[in-house]
mmCIF file of C-alpha atoms and ligand atoms in Angstrom:
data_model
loop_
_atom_site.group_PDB
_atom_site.id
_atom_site.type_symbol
_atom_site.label_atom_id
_atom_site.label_comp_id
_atom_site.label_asym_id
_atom_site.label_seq_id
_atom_site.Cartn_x
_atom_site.Cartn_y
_atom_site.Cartn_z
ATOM 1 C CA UNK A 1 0.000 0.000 0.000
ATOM 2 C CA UNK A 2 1.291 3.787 -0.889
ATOM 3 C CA UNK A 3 -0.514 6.865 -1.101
ATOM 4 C CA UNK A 4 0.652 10.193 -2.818
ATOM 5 C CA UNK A 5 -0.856 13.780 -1.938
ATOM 6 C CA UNK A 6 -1.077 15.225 -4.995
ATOM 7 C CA UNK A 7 -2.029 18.703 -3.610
ATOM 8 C CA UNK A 8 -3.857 19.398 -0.215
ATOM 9 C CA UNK A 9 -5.454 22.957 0.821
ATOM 10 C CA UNK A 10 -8.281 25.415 0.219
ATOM 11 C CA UNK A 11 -6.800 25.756 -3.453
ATOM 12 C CA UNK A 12 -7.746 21.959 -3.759
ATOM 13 C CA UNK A 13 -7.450 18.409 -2.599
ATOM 14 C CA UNK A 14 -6.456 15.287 -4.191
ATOM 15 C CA UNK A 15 -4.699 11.762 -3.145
ATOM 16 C CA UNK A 16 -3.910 9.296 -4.569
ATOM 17 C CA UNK A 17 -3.635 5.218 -3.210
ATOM 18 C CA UNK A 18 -2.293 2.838 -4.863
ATOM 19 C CA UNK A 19 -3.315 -1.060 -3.023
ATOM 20 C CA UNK A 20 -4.919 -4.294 -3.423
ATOM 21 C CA UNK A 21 -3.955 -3.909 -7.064
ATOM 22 C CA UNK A 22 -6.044 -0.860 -7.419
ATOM 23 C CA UNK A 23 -5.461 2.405 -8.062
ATOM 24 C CA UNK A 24 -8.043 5.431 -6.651
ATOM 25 C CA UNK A 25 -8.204 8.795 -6.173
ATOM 26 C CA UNK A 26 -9.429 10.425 -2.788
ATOM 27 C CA UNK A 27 -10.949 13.705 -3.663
ATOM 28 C CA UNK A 28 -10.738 16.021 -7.430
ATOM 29 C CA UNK A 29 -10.287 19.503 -5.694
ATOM 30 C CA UNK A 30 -7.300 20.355 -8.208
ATOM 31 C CA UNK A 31 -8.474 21.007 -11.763
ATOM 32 C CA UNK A 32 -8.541 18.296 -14.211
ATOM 33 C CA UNK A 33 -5.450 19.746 -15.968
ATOM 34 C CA UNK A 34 -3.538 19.978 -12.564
ATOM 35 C CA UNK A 35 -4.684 15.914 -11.597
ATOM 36 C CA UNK A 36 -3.770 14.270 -14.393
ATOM 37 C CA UNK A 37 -0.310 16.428 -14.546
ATOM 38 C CA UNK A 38 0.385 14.884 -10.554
ATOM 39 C CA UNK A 39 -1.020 11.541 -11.437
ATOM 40 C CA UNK A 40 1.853 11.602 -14.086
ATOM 41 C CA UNK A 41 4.588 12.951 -11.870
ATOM 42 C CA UNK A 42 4.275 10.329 -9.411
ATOM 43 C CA UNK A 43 3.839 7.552 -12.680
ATOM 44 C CA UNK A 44 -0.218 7.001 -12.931
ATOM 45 C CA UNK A 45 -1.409 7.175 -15.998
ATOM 46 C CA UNK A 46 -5.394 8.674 -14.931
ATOM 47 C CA UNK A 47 -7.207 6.567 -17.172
ATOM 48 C CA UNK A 48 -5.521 3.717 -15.084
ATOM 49 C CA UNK A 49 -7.590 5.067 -12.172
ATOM 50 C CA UNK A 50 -10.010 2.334 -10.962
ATOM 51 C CA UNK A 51 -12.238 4.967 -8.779
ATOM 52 C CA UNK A 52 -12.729 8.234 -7.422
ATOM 53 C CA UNK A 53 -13.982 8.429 -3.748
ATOM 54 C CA UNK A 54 -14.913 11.863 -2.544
ATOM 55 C CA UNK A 55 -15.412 13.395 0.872
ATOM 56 C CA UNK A 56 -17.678 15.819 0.580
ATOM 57 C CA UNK A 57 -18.912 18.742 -1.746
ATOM 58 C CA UNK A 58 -16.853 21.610 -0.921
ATOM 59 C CA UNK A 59 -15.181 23.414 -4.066
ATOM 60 C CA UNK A 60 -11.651 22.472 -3.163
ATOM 61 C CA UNK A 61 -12.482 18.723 -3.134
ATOM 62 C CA UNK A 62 -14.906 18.546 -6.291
ATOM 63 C CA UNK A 63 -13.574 20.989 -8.541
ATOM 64 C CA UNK A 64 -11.959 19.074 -10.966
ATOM 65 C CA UNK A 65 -14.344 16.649 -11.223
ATOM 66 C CA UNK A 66 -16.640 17.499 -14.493
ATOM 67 C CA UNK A 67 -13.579 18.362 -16.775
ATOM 68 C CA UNK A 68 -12.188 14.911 -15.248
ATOM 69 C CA UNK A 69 -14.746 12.859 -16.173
ATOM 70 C CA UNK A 70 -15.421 14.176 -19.484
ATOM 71 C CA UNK A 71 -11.798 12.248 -20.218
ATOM 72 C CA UNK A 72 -12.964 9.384 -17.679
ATOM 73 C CA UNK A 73 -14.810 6.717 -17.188
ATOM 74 C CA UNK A 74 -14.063 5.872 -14.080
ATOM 75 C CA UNK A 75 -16.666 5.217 -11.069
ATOM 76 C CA UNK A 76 -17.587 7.832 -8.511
ATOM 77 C CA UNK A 77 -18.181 6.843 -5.054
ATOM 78 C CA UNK A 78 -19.842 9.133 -3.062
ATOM 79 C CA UNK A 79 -22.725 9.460 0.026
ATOM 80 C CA UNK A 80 -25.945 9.616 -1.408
ATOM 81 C CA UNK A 81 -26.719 13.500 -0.186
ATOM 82 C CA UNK A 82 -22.821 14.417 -1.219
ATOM 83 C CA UNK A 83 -23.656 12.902 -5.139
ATOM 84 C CA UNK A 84 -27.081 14.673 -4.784
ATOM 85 C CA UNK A 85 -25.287 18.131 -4.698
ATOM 86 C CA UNK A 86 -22.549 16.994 -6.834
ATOM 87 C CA UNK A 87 -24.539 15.991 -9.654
ATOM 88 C CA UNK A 88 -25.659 18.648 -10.939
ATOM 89 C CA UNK A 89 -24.348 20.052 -13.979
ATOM 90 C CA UNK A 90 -22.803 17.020 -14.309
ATOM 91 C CA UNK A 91 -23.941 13.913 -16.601
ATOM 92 C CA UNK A 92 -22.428 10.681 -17.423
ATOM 93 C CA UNK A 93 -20.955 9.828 -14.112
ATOM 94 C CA UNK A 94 -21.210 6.235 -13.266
ATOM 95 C CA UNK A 95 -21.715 6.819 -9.289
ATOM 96 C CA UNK A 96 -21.778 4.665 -6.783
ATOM 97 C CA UNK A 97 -23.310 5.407 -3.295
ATOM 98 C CA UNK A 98 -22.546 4.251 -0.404
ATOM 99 C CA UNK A 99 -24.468 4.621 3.130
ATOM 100 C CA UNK A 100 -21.890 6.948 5.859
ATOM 101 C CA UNK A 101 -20.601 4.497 7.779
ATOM 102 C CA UNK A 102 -20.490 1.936 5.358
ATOM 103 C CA UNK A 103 -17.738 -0.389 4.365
ATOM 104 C CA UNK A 104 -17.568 -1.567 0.595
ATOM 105 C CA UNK A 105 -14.316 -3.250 -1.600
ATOM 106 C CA UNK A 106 -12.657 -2.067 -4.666
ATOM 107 C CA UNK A 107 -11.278 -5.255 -6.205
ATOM 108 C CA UNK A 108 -8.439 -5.858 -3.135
ATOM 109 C CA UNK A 109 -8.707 -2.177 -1.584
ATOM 110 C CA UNK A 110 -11.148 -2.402 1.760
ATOM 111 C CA UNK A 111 -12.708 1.002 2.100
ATOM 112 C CA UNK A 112 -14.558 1.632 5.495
ATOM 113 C CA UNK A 113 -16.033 5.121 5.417
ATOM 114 C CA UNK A 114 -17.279 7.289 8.585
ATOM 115 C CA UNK A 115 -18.826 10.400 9.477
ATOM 116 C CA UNK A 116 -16.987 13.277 10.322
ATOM 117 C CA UNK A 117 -18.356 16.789 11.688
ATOM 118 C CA UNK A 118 -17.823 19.204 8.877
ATOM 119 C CA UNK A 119 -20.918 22.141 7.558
ATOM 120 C CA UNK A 120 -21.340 19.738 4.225
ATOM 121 C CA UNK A 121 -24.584 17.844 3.670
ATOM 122 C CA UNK A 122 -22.998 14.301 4.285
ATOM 123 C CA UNK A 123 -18.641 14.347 4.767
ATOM 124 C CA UNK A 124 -16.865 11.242 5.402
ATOM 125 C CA UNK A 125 -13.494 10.019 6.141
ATOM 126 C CA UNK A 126 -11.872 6.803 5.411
ATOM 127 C CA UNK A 127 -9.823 3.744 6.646
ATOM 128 C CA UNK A 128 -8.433 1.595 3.504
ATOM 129 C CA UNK A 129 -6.899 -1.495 4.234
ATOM 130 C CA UNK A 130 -5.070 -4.490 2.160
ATOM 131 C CA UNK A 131 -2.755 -7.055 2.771
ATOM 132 C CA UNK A 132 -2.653 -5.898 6.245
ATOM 133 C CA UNK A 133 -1.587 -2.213 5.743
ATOM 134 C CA UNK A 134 -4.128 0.426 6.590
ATOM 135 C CA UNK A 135 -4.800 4.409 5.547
ATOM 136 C CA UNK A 136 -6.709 6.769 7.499
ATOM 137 C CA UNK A 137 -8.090 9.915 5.462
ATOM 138 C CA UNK A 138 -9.149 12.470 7.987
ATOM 139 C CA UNK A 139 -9.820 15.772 5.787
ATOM 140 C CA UNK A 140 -11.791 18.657 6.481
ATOM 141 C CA UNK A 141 -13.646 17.644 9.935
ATOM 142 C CA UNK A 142 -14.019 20.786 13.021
ATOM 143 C CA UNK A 143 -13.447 17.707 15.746
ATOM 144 C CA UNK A 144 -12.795 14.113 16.336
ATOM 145 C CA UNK A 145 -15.808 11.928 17.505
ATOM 146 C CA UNK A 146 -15.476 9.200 19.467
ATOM 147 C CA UNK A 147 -16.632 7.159 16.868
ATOM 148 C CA UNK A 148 -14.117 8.197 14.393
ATOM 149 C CA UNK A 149 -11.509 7.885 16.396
ATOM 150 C CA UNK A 150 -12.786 3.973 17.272
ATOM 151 C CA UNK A 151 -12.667 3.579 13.317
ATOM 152 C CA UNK A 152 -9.167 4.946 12.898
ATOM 153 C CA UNK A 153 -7.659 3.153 15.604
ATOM 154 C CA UNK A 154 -5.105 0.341 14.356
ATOM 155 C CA UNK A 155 -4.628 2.509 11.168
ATOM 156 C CA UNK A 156 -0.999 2.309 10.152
ATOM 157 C CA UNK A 157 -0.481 5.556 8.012
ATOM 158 C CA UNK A 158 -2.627 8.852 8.501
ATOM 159 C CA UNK A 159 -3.499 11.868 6.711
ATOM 160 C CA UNK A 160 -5.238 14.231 8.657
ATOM 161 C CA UNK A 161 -6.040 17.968 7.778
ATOM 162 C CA UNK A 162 -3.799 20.493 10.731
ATOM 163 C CA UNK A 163 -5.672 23.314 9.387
ATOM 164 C CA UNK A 164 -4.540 26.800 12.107
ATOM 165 C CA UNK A 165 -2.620 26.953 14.951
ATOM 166 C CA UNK A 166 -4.638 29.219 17.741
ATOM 167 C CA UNK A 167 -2.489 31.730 18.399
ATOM 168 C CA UNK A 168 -1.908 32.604 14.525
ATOM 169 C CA UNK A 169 -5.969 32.222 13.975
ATOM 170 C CA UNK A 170 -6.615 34.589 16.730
ATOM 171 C CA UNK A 171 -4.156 37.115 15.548
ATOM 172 C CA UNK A 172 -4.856 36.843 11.903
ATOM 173 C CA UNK A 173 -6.395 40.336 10.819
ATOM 174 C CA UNK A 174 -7.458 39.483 7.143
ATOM 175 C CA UNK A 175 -10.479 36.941 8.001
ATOM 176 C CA UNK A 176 -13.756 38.941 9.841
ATOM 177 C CA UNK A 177 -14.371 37.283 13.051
ATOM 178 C CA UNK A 178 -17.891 35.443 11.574
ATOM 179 C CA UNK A 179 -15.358 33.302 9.543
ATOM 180 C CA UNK A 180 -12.662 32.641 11.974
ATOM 181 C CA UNK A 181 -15.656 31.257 14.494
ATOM 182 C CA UNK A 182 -16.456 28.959 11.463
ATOM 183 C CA UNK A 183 -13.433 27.973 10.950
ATOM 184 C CA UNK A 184 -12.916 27.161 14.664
ATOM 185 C CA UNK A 185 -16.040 25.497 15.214
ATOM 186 C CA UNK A 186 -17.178 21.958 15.928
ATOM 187 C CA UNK A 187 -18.046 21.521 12.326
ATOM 188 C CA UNK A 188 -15.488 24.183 10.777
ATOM 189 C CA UNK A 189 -11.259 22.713 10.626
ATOM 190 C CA UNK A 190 -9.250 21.222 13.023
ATOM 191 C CA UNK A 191 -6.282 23.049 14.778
ATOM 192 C CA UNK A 192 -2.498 21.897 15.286
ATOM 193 C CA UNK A 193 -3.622 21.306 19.257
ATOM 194 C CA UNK A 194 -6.712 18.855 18.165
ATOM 195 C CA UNK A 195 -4.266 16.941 15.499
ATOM 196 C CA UNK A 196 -1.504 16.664 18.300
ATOM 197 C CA UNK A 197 -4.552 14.763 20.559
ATOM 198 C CA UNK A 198 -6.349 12.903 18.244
ATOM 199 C CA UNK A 199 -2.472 11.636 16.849
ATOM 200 C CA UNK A 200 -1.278 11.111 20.037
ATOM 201 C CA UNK A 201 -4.292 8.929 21.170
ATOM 202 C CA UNK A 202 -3.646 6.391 18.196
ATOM 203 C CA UNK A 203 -0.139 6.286 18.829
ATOM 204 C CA UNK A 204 -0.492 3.238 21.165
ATOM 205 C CA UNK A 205 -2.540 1.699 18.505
ATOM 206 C CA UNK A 206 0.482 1.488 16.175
ATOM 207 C CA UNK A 207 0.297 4.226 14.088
ATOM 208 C CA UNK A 208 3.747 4.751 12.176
ATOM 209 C CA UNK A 209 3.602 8.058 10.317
ATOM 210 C CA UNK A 210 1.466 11.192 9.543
ATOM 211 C CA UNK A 211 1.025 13.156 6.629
ATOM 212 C CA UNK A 212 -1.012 16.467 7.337
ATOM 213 C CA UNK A 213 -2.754 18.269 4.733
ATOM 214 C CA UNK A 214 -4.678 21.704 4.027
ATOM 215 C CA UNK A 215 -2.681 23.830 6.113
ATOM 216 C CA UNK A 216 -3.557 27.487 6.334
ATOM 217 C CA UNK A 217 -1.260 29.655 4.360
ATOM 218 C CA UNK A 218 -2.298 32.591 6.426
ATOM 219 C CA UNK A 219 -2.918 30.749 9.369
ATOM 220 C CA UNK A 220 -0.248 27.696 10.323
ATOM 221 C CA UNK A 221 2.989 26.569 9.170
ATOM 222 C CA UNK A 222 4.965 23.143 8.280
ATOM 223 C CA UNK A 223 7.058 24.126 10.976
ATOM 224 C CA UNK A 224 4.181 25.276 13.505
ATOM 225 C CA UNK A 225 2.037 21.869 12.222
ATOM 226 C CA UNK A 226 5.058 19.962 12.817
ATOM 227 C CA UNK A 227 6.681 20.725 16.014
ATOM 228 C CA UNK A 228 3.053 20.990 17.461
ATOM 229 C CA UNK A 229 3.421 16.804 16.723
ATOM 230 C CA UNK A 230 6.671 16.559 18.586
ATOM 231 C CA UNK A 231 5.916 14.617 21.400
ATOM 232 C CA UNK A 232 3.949 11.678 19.996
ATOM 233 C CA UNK A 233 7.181 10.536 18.827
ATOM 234 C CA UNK A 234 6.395 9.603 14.932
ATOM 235 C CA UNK A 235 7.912 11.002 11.296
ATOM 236 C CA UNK A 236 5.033 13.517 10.319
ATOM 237 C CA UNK A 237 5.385 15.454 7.266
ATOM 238 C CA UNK A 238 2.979 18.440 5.336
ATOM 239 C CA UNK A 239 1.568 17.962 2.167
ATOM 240 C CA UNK A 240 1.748 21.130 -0.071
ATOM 241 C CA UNK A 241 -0.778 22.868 -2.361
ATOM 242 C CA UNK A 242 1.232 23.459 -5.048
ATOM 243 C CA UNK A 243 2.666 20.250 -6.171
ATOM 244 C CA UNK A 244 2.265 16.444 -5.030
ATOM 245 C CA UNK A 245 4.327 14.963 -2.281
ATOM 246 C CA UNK A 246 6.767 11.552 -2.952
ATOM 247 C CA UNK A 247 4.884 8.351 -2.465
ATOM 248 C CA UNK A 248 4.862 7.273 1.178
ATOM 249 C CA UNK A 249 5.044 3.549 1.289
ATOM 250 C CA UNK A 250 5.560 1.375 4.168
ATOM 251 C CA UNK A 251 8.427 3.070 5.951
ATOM 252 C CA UNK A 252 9.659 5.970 6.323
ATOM 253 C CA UNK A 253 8.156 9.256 6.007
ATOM 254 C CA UNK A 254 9.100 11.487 3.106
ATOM 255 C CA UNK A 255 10.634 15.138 4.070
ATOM 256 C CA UNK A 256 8.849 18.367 4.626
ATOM 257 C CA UNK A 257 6.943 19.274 2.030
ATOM 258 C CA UNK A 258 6.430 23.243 2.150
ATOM 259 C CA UNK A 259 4.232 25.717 0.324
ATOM 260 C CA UNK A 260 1.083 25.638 2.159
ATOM 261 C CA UNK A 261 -2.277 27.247 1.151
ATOM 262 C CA UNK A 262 -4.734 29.973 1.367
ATOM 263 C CA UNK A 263 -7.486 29.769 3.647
ATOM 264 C CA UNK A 264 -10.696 29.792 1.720
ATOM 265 C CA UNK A 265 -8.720 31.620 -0.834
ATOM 266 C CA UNK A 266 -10.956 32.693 -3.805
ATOM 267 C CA UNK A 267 -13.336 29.235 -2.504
ATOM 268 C CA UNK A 268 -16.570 29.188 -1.332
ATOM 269 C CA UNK A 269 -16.859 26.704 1.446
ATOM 270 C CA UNK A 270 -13.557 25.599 1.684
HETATM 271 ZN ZN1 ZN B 1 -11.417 21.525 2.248
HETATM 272 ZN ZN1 ZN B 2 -14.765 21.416 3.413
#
């Protein structure tokens, strides 16, 4: 099992996971262009793609998605209120739904999905597993349930969104204060102080490495993101907006990937 963030942030999210001798992509938040250019930099050819999962219906998630699939045939897999919004202005997609919570296969690839607390109709999160390895996708979600946290235990690798760090949110004088109580809310994006929790409770578990993803440009840093992970002891890296991380197989973590995002830049709904 490997996995490749092609691009993570409020300027769009995409990753791809390559297991169970499929290939699928998490998220089309890039544009079309920018996907299939990342697919190719890290070798997939995206007509070799076997499915595309999504999260949830935010721009920076789905915007790629019609020009994509006017190249692709490939399945969609969404919730049945995410492909509901999704759909429209969009024909020709071969989706299939699945129920939150639900656990389906795609040919060797086990996908478990879960709900996570985000202001979209129906967001998700996901373990995969094969040939005992295991993913966790944790993207845009304001906090960690109980529940997801019960799902991700175990998981071996871990992507999960370190959106602001506190102190940099609070002092940040570009965002009104409406949208900088959205983005800290229970359903808004998760801080460097929540990630450094929620990691450090799954550490026992056997977690091995972290990836985080859709940092604020404005409002976090690697570095901040980073060193707020220190003390749960494991290689953590940030995925970047503006071009796709290594592959990050079974050991070890790849290096610091800079150039985070914008916050909601130019997005609506990030
Ligand atoms: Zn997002
Ligand atoms: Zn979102």
């Amino acid at each position: 099992m490997r996995f490749a963030v092609l691009g993570s942030g409020s300027g769009g999210n995409a990753t791809v996971i390559e297991a169970g001798g499929v290939r699928v992509l998490v998220d089309a938040g890039l544009s079309a262009k920018q996907i299939c250019l990342r697919l190719k930099a890290v070798g997939i050819a995206p007509e070799s793609l076997d499915a595309i999962l999504l999260t949830h219906e935010h721009g920076d998630h789905v915007r790629g998605l019609r020009v994509l699939m006017k190249a692709l045939r490939t399945p969609v897999y969404a919730t049945a209120s995410t492909s509901h919004v999704v759909r429209e202005g969009l024909d020709g997609i071969r989706w299939k739904i699945f129920e939150s919570g639900g656990r389906f296969a795609i040919g060797g690839l086990e996908v478990e999905s879960f709900a996570v607390p985000h202001d979209a109709v129906e967001p998700v999160g996901y373990v995969f597993r094969a040939a005992e390895r295991s993913f966790g996708l944790v993207s845009d979600t304001g906090h960690i349930t109980e529940m997801m946290l019960r799902r991700l235990r175990g998981v071996e690798s871990l992507f999960v969104e370190a959106n602001y760090d506190d102190a940099l949110l609070e002092a940040d004088l570009k965002r009104p204060w409406s949208t900088k109580q959205r983005i800290s809310s229970k359903h808004g994006h998760l801080s460097n102080a929540q990630v450094a929790e929620f990691v450090g409770g799954l550490v026992a578990d056997g977690l091995k490495r972290v990836v985080l993803g859709h940092l604020s440009r404005d409002c976090n840093t690697p570095e901040t993101a980073i060193s707020a992970l220190a003390a749960c002891g494991l290689p953590v890296c940030c995925a970047g907006q503006d071009e796709p991380c290594g592959w990050h197989e079974e050991m070890p973590a790849c290096g610091i990937e800079f150039a985070a995002d914008e916050l909601f830049g130019g997005l609506p709904a990030a």
